[in-house]
Every structure is written in structure tokens, then in C-alpha cells.
Short mmCIF file of C-alpha atoms in Angstrom, two decimals:
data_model
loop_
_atom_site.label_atom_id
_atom_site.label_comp_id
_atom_site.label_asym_id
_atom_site.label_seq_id
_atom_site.Cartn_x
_atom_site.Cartn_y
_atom_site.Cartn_z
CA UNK A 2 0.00 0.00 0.00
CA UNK A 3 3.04 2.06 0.92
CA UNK A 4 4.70 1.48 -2.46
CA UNK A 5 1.20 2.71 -4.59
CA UNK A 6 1.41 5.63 -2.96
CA UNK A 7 4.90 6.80 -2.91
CA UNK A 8 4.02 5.97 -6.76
CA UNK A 9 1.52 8.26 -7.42
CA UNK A 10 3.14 10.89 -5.33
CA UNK A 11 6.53 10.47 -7.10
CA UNK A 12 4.60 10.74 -10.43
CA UNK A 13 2.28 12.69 -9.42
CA UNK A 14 2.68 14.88 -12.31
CA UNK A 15 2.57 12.44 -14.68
CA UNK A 16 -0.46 10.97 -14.03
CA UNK A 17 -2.05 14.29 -14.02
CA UNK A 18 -0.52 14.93 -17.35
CA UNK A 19 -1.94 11.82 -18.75
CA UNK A 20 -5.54 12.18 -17.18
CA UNK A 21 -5.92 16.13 -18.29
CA UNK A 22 -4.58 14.16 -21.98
CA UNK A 23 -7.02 11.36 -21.85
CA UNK A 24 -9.58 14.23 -21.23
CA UNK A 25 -8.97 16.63 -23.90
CA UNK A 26 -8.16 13.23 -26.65
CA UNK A 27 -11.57 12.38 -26.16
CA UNK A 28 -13.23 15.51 -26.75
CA UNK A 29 -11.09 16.26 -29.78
CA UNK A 30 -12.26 12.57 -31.53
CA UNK A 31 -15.74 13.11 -30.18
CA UNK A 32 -15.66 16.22 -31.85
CA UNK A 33 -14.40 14.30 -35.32
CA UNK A 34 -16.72 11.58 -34.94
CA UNK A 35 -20.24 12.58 -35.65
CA UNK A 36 -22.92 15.01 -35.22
CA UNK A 37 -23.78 16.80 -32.37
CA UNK A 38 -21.45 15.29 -30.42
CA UNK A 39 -19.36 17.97 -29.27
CA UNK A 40 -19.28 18.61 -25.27
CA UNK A 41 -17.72 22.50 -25.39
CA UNK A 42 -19.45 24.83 -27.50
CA UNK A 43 -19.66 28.67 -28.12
CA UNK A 44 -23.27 28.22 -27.66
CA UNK A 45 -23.31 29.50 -24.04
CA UNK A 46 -24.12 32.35 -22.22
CA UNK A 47 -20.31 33.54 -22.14
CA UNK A 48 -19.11 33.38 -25.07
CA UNK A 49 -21.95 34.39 -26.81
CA UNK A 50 -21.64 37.45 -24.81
CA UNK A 51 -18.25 38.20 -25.34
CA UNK A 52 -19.40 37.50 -29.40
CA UNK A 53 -21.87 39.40 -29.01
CA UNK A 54 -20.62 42.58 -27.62
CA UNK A 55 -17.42 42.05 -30.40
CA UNK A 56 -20.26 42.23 -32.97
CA UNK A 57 -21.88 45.18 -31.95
CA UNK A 58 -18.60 47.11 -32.90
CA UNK A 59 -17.73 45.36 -35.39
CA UNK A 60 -21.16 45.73 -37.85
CA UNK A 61 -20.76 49.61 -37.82
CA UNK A 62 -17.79 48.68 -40.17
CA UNK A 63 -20.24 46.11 -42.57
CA UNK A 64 -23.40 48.26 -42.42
CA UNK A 65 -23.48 49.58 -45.50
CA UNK A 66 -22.81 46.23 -47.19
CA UNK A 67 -25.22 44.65 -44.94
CA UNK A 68 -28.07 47.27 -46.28
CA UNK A 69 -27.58 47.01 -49.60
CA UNK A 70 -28.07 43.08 -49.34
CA UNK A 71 -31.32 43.23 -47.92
CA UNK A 72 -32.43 45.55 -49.87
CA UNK A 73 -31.53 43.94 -52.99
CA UNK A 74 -33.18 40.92 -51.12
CA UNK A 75 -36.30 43.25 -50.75
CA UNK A 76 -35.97 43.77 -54.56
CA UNK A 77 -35.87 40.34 -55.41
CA UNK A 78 -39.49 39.84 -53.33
CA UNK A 79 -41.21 42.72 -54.59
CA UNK A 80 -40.49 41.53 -58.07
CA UNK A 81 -41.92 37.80 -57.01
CA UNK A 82 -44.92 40.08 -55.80
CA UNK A 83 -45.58 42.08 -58.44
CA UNK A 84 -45.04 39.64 -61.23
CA UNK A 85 -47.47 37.13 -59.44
CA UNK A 86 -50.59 36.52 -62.15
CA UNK A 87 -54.05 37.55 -59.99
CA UNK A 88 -51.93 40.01 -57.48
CA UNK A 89 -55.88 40.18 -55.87
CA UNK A 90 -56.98 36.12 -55.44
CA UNK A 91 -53.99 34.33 -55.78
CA UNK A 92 -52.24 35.03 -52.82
CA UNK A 93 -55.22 34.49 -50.45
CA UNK A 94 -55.24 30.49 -51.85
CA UNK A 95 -51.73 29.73 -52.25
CA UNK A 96 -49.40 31.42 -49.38
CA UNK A 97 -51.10 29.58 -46.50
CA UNK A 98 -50.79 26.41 -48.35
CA UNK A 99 -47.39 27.00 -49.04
CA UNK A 100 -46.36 28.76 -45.88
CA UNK A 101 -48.13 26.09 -43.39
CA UNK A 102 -45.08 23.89 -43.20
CA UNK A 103 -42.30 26.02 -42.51
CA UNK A 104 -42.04 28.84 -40.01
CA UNK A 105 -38.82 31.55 -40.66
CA UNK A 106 -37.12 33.18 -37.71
CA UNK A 107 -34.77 35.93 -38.31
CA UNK A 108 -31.37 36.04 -36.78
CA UNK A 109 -27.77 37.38 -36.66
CA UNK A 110 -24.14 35.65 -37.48
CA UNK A 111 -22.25 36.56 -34.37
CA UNK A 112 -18.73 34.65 -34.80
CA UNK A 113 -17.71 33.46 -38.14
CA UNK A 114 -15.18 30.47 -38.65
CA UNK A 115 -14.01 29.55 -42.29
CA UNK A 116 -10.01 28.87 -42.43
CA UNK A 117 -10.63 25.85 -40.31
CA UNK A 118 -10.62 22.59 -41.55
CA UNK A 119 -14.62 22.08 -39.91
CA UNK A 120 -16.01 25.08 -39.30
CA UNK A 121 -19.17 26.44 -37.35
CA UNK A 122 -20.32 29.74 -36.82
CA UNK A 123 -22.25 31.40 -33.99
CA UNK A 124 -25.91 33.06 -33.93
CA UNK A 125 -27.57 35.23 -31.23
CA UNK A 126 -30.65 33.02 -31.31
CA UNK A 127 -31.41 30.30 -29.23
CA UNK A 128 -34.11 28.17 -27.38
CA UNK A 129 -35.43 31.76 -26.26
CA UNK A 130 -36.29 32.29 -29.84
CA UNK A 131 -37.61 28.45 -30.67
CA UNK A 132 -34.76 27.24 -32.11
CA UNK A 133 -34.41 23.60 -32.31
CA UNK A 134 -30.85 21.53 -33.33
CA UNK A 135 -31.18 20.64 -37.16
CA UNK A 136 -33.29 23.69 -38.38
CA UNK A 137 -31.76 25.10 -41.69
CA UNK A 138 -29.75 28.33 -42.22
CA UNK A 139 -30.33 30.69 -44.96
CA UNK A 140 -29.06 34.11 -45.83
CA UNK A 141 -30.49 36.13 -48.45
CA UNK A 142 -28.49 35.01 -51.22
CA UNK A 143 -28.68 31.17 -50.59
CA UNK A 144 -27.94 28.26 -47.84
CA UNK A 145 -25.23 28.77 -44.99
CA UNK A 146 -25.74 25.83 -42.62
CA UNK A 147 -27.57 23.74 -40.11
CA UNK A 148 -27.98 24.47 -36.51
CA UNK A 149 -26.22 22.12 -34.58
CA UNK A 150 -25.48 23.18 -30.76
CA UNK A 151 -28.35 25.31 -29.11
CA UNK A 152 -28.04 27.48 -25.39
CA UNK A 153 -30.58 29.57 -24.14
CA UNK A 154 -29.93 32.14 -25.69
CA UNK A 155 -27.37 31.23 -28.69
CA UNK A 156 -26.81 29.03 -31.28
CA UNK A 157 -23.46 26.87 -32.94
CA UNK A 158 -24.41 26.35 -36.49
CA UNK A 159 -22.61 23.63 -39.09
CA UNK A 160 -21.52 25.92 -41.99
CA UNK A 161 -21.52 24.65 -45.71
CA UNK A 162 -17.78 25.04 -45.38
CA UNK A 163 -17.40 22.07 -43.06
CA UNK A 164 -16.75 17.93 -44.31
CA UNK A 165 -19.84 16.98 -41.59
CA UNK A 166 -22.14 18.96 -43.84
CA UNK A 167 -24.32 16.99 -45.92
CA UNK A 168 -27.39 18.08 -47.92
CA UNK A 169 -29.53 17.28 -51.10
CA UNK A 170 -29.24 19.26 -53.45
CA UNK A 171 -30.94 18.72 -57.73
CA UNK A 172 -30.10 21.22 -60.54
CA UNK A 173 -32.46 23.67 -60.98
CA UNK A 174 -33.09 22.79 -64.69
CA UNK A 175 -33.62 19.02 -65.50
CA UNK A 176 -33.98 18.09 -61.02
CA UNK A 177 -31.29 15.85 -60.75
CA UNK A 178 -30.03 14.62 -57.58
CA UNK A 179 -26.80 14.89 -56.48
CA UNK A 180 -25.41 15.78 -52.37
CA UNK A 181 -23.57 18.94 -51.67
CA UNK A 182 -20.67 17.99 -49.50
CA UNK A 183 -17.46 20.35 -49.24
CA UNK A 184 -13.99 19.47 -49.70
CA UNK A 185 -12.04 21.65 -47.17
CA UNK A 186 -10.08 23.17 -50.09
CA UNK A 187 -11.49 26.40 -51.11
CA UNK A 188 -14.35 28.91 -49.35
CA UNK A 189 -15.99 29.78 -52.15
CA UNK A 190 -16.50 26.63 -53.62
CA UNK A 191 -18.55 23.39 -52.84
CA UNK A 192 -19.09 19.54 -54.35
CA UNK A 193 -22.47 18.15 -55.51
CA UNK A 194 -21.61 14.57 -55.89
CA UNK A 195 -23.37 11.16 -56.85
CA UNK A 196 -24.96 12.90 -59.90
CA UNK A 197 -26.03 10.47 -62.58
CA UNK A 198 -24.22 10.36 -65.62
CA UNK A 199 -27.47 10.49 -67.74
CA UNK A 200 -28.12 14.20 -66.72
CA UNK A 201 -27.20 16.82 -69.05
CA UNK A 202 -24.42 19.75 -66.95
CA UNK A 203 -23.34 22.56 -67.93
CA UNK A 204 -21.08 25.06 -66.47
CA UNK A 205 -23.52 27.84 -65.17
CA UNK A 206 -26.31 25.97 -64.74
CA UNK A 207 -28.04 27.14 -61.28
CA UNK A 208 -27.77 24.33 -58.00
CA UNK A 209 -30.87 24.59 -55.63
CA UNK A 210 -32.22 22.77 -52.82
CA UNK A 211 -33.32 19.02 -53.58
CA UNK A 212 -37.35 18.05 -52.64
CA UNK A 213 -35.85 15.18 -50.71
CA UNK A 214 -33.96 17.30 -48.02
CA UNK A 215 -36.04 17.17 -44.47
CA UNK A 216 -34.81 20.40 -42.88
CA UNK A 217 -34.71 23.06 -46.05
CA UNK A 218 -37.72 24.03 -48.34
CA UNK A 219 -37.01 22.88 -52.10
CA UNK A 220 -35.65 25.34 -54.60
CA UNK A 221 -33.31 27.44 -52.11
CA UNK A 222 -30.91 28.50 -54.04
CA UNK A 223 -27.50 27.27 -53.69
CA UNK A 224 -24.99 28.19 -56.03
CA UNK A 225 -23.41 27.89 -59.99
CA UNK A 226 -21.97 24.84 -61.69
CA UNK A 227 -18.12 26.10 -62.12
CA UNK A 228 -16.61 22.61 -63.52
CA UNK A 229 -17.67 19.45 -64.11
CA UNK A 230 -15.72 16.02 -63.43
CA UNK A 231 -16.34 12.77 -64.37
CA UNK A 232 -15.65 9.87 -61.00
CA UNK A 233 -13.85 7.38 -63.00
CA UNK A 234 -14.75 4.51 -60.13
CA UNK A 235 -18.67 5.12 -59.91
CA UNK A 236 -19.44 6.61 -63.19
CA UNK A 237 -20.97 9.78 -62.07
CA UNK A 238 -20.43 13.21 -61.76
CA UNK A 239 -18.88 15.30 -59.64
CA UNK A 240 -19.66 19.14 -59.90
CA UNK A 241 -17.56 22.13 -58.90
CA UNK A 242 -20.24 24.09 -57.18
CA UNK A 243 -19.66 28.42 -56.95
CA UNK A 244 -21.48 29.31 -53.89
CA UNK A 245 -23.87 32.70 -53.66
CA UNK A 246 -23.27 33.20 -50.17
CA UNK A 247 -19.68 34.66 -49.77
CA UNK A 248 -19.21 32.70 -46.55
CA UNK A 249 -16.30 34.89 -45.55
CA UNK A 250 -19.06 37.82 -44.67
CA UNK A 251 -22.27 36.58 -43.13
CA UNK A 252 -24.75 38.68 -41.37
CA UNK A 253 -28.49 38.51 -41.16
CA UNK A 254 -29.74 34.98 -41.78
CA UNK A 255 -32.61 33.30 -41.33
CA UNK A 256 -33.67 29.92 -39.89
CA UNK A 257 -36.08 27.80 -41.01
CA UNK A 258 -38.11 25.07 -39.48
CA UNK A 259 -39.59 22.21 -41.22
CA UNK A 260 -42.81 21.77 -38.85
CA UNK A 261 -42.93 18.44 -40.35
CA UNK A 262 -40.05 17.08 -40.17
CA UNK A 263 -40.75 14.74 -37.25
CA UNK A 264 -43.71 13.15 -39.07
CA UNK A 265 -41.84 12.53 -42.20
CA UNK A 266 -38.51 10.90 -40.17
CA UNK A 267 -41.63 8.74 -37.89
CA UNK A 268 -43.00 7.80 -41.18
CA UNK A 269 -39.84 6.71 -42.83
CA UNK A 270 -38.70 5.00 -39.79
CA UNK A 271 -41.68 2.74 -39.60
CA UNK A 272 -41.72 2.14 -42.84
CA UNK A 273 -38.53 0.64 -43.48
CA UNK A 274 -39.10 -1.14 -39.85
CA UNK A 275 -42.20 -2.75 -41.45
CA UNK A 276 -40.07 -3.68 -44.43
CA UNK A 277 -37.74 -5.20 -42.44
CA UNK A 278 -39.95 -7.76 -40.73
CA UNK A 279 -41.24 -9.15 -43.94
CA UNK B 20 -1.84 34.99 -2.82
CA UNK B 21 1.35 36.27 -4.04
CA UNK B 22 2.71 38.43 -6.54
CA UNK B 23 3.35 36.34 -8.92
CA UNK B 24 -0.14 34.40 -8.97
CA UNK B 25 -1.79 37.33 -9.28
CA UNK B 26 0.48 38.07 -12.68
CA UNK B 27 0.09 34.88 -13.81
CA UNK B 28 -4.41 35.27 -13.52
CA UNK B 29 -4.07 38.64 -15.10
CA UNK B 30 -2.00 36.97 -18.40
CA UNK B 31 -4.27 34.08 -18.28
CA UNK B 32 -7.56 36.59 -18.71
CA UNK B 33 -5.94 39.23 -21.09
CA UNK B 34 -4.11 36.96 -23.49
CA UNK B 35 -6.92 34.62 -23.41
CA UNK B 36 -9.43 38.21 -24.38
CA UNK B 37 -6.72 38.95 -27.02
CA UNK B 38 -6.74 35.44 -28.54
CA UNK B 39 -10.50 35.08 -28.66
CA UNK B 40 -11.80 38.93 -29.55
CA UNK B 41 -8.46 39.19 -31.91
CA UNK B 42 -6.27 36.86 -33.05
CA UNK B 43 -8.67 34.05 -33.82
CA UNK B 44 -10.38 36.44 -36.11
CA UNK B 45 -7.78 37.61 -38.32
CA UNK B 46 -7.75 35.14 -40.98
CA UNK B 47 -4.62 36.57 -42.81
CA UNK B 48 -5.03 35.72 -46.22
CA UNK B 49 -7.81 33.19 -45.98
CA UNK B 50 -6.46 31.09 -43.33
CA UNK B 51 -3.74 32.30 -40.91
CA UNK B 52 -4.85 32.64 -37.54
CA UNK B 53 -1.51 33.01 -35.02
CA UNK B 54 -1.79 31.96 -31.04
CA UNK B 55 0.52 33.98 -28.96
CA UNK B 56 -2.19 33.07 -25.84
CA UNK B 57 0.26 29.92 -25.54
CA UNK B 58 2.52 32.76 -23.90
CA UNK B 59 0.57 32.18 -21.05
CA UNK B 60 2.27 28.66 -20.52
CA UNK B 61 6.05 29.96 -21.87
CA UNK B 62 6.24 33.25 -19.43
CA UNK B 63 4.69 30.62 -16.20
CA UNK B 64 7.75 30.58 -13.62
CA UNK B 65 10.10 28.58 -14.43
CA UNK B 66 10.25 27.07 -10.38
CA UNK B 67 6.27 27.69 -10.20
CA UNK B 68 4.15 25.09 -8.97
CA UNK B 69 3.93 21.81 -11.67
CA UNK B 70 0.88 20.94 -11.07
CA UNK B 71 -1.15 24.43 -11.42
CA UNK B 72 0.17 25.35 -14.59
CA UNK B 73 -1.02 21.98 -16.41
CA UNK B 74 -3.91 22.96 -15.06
CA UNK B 75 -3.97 26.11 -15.88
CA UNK B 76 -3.11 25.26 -19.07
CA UNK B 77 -5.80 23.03 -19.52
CA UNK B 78 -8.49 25.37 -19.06
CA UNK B 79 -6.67 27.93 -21.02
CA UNK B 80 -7.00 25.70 -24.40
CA UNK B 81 -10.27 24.25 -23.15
CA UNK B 82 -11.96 28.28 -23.05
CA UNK B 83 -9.88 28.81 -26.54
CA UNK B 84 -11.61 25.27 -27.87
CA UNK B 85 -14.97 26.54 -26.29
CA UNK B 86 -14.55 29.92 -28.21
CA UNK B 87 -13.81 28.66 -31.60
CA UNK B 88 -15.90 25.33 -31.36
CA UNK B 89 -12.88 23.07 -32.08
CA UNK B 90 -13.60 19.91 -30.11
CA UNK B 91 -10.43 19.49 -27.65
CA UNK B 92 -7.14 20.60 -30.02
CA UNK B 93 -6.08 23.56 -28.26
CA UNK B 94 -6.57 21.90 -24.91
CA UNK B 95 -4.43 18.69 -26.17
CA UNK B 96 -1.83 21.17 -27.43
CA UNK B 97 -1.49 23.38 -24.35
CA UNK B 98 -1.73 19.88 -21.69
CA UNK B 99 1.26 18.38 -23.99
CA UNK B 100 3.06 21.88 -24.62
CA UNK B 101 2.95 22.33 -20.76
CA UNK B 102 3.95 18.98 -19.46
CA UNK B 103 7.08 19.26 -21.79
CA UNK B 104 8.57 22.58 -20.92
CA UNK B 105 11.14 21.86 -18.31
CA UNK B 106 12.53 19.45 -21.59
CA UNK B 107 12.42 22.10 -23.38
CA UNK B 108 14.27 24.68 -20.49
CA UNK B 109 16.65 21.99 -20.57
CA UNK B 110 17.67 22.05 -24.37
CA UNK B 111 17.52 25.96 -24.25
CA UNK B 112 19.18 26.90 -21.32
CA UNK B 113 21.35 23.72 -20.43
CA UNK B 114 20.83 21.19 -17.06
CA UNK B 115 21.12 23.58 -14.72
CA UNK B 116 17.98 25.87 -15.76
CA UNK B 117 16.41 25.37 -12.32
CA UNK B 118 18.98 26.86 -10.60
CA UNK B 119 19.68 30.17 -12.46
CA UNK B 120 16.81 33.25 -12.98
CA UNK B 121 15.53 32.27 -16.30
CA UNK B 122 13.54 34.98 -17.20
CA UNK B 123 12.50 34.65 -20.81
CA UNK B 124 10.90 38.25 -20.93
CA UNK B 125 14.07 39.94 -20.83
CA UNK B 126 16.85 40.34 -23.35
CA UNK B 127 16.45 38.26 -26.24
CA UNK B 128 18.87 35.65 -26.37
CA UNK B 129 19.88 33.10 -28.75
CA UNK B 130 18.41 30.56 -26.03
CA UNK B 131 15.71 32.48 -25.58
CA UNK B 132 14.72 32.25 -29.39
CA UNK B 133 15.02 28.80 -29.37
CA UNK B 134 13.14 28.22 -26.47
CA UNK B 135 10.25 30.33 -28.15
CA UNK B 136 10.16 28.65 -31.11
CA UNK B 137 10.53 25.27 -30.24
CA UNK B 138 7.49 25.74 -27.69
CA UNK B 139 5.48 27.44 -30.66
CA UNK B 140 6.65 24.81 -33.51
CA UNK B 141 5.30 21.51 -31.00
CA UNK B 142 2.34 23.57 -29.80
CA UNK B 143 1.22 23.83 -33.80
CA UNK B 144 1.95 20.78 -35.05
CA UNK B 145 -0.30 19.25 -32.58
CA UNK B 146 -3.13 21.48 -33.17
CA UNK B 147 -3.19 21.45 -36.63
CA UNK B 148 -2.64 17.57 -36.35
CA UNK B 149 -5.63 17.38 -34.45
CA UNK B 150 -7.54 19.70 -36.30
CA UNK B 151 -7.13 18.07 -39.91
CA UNK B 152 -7.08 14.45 -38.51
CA UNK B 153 -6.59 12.37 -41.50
CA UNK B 154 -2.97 11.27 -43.01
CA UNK B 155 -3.81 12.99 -46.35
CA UNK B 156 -3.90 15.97 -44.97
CA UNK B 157 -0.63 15.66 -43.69
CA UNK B 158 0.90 18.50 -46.42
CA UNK B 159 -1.70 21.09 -45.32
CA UNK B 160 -0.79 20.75 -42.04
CA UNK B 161 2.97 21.09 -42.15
CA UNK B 162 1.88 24.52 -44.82
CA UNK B 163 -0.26 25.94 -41.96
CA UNK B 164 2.44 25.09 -38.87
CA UNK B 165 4.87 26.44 -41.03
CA UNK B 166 3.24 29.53 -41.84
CA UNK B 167 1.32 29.98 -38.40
CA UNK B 168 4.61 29.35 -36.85
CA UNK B 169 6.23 32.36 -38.37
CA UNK B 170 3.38 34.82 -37.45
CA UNK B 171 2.93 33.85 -34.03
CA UNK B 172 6.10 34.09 -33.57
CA UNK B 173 6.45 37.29 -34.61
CA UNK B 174 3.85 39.05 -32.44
CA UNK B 175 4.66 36.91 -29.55
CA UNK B 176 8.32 38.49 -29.53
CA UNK B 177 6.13 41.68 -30.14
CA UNK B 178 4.17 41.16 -26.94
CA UNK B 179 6.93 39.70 -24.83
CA UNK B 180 8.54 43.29 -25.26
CA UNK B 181 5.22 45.51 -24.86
CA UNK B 182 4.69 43.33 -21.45
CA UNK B 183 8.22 43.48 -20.05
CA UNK B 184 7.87 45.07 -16.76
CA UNK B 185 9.05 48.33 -15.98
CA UNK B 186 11.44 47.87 -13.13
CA UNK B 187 15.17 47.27 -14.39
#
């Protein structure tokens, strides 16, 4: 009994060394592993504060930017609006049908991350405001990411710019499938990949969200085709996506919440359950 | 408490502030992001306590990790970078570090230099190690030590002198 503890006292810092190692190991391969697994997160009330308070100085230098996107967003809506066929009937029919199902909240990127390898960036929304983990991320010019990490008051979100992002995503023109993935090389580009050989591609052709994704609304836009490779293993293509969004300068996003999106995962569980049994 | 812990509290908070509200945001062309907050762990006394500063430097990487949402790597870095600094006194300033006033904010020396950027070199590599985490990326990660290297250690020579106390 003697000798065990003259051991740990002569190696005393050792074993500390190794523990606070062990600790900090496992939180880094957590962290590499999957989803939401992360155990420290700037979605808390400190350093959202400290974000927070940087931001408030920091958008007087972006303001003028920021203005000008929204209202070229603004632009963009009225023209939607006004080129609408019965400006008087239509609307009444169609918006709540087409509204019902997804609910918008508007927020504000507080901490920005895009040299990293995976990178996440920081909202000042958070369970205050109703937002849930997996709700999308829009700005006004296209997708940005999906929420991953939610505090009280703040938000972690998984950026396009990050390997863990994964989301499908058709060309606008013939709605081929394909999922946007990113590559860690370059922040203004992204990958669509697994798109069938048989569709036609051209550069410039416009990506947008795919009807098959659970947490985004279909036709979001997304970005341009920039080149065009050909996967010599699995025969199909792999596209060089230019993103809208200039991920290096986010500010006002929205989120979006797909009030369905429980029902359809329920359904989709049980129904490959029930095809498993037979 | 003594001097010297309240010293070491006050770098831990400011270079911490720096690091998170700063340097982490600079992205020099596109990616480069120096950490001088690992100054905290070179300017700890050399005969301070063992124990506190792995500790010490343990939550210093773990608040950097929590700041910039990177998992653990700064945390792993600092823990390793800490546990082997008296090596590292040793191959600087010779066996007998313990015994003379090493006091690496003063005049910079040859040994002082190399104790600097030996710390900052090991620190790197295991972050960016970490933080790319798969063998092909093994070229971007000796780019970004390389490069990160040279910038960090530029403004942490740059700090080391804005810092230096007064009294001569």
C-alpha cells in the first residue's frame, strides 16, 4: 500500500498529465466523430456574450454592405410580388398552403469560422427564440448551414464550409439529384456529388435545394456549376459548385423550421421497420 | 496569494481576451490565424508550482476550444506543450535551468529564441494535427504550422517586449 502511494506521489505529475490528456483526446475525436457530439461549444451564455458585444462594434464597419443586401433581397421579393398573375386572389389560396409547413425566424451571425478545416459559426438566437438543433440556415443570397449546438440564448451552427455537412441538393433545370458535401479546399466553392451520368451539366447551370432534403424548403438556391468532373470509379459526376453566399461575410440569416419534419422521419422509420420484418 | 499568482491570472484573462476577440479572427489571407495566448504557458515561472500550470493550461485551451468550437485541439496542445517545458528549459538553457533566474521576458537571447520557437513549432503541429485528422492531410498541415509558426512568432516576440515590466 506504501509502495502505490509513494508511486503516485513520485509521479504525481505524470499521471495528471496523462488524465488532463485522456480528457482533452476524447473531446477532440468526439468532436471528429459525428454530429452533435461535441461537449464544449460557443453556444453559451459567455461566449456568446463576449461574441456578441465584439459584434456590436464590429457591424458599424459592414453596415453599408449589410443594407444594400437586404435591400436587394427586398428587390428580389417585390419583383416575385408584383409579377405574381391575380396580385388580388392568388395570394389568399396559395401562401397559406405553401407557408403552413415552414415557419422563418430571423437572426444574426455573431462569430464566423471559415479557415478551419470544420467550421461552425455562432448566432444570437437560441431556445429563447424556438430554435431547435437541425433547423436550416439561410441568408439572403442562398444556404449557410444547419444548426447544430443550441443554449438559451445562442446558437453553434454547421456551416456549408465544413466535411460533416451533408445536404440534397438537384439542378435547378432538368432536377437531378446529387449531395452537396465540401472538400475543405477552397471557401468559395462546394461539391455536388453522386450525380447520374445520364443528366445533361453545364457550367452555369443554377444548383438549388433538392425536394428530398427534411430540414430546407425545395428550390433554395444554392450556387453555380463552375466545372464538371467525371468519377472514373462510380461513373458519375462530380460538380464544382460556386457558392452565392460569400461565406467569408455573413450577417443577417434566417432559420427555417420544417414543422414536419418529425412526421416525415416517424413515417420513414416505420416504414422501413415494417419492411424489415417481412 | 502572491505576486506572482496574481500576474500569472491577469496573463491568463488578457491573453486569453486577445486570442479570442483578436487573433482568432484575423484570418490573414484566408487562413492564418496566429496563437501567442500559448505565452501564457512559456512566461509561467520557471520554479512555479507543476501541477497548477497543467492545469492552468488546460483550461486555457479548453476556453480557446470553447470559443472557436474546435472539439479538444487547443486543450491537447497546451496539456502536452505544458507537461514538456522543463525538456524544453533543458535544451535551451542547459541542465542547470532550475537553478539560475531564467527569465525569458528579458533580453532576447539566442536561447531564448530557441526556447520560443521550439514551444510554438510543437504547440502547432499538434493542433493542426488534431484539427485536420486524417494522413492525407498531412501536407496542409505542415503549410499551416509552417506559416502559423512564423506569425505567431512574430507578435509573440512583439508582446513579450510591450509586457516586459518596468522595473530594471
Amino acid at each position: 500500500m506504501q509502495q502505490i502511494f509513494n508511486f503516485l506521489f513520485k509521479n504525481s505529475i505524470l499521471l495528471l498529465f496523462l488524465l488532463l490528456l485522456g480528457v482533452s483526446l476524447t473531446l477532440t475525436i468526439q468532436s471528429h466523430s459525428y454530429h452533435r457530439s461535441r461537449a464544449v461549444t460557443s453556444a453559451n451564455a459567455i461566449s456568446g456574450y463576449v461574441y456578441e458585444q465584439v459584434n456590436t462594434v464590429e457591424e458599424y464597419l459592414s453596415l453599408k454592405e449589410q443594407n444594400e443586401a437586404l435591400a436587394g433581397e427586398n428587390a428580389r421579393l417585390k419583383k416575385m410580388l408584383f409579377n405574381t398573375q391575380d396580385t388580388v386572389n392568388a395570394p389568399e389560396v396559395k401562401i397559406p398552403l405553401a407557408m403552413g409547413q415552414f415557419a422563418v425566424i430571423q437572426s444574426k451571425v455573431i462569430r464566423n469560422s471559415y479557415s478551419a478545416p470544420e467550421n461552425y459559426f455562432t448566432i444570437n438566437s437560441g431556445i429563447k427564440e424556438g430554435i431547435k438543433p437541425d433547423m436550416g440556415v439561410v441568408s439572403s443570397l442562398g444556404v449557410v448551414g444547419i444548426v447544430e449546438n443550441v443554449s438559451n440564448g445562442y446558437a453553434t451552427v454547421l456551416s456549408v464550409l465544413n466535411p460533416k455537412f451533408e445536404l440534397n441538393a438537384k439542378i435547378k433545370k432538368n432536377n437531378h439529384f446529387g449531395t452537396l458535401t465540401w472538400n475543405g479546399k477552397n471557401t468559395g466553392f462546394a461539391q455536388l456529388i453522386d450525380v447520374p451520368r445520364l443528366a445533361t451539366v453545364r457550367k452555369g447551370d443554377t444548383i438549388v435545394t433538392g425536394a428530398e432534403s427534411r430540414i430546407f424548403p425545395e428550390n433554395i438556391p444554392i450556387g453555380t456549376i463552375d466545372k464538371v468532373y467525371m468519377d472514373k470509379k462510380t461513373n458519375y459526376y462530380t460538380l464544382e459548385v460556386r457558392l452565392f453566399n460569400d461565406m467569408t461575410s455573413l450577417g443577417h440569416v434566417y432559420i427555417i423550421e420544417n414543422k414536419d419534419r418529425d412526421e416525415i422521419i416517424k413515417l420513414e422509420e416505420e416504414t422501413t421497420n415494417s419492411n424489415n420484418e417481412q | 496569494m502572491s505576486s506572482s499568482t496574481i500576474m500569472n491570472i491577469f496573463r491568463f484573462i488578457l491573453l486569453l481576451a486577445l486570442q479570442v476577440i483578436i487573433f482568432s479572427r484575423l484570418n490573414l489571407f484566408g487562413f492564418l490565424n496566429p496563437y501567442p495566448y500559448i505565452l501564457f504557458i512559456l512566461l509561467y515561472p520557471v520554479n512555479g508550482n507543476k501541477a497548477g500550470l497543467l492545469l492552468s493550461s488546460f483550461l486555457l485551451g479548453l476556453m480557446v476550444d470553447m470559443f472557436t468550437d474546435s472539439g479538444g485541439v487547443h486543450a491537447t496542445a497546451c496539456v502536452t506543450l505544458a507537461y514538456l517545458r522543463p525538456t524544453f528549459f533543458k535544451f535551451s538553457f542547459g541542465l542547470s535551468y532550475e537553478y539560475q533566474t531564467v527569465k525569458i521576458n528579458e533580453r532576447l537571447s539566442p536561447e531564448r529564441f530557441s526556447f520560443i520557437l521550439i514551444s510554438i513549432v510543437t504547440h502547432h503541429l499538434i493542433l493542426y494535427l488534431l484539427e485536420v485528422f486524417k494522413f492525407s492531410g498531412i501536407l496542409l498541415v505542415l503549410t499551416r504550422t509552417l506559416f502559423t509558426t512564423i506569425f505567431t512568432l512574430i507578435l509573440s516576440i512583439i508582446i513579450i517586449y510591450l509586457i516586459k515590466p518596468g522595473k530594471q
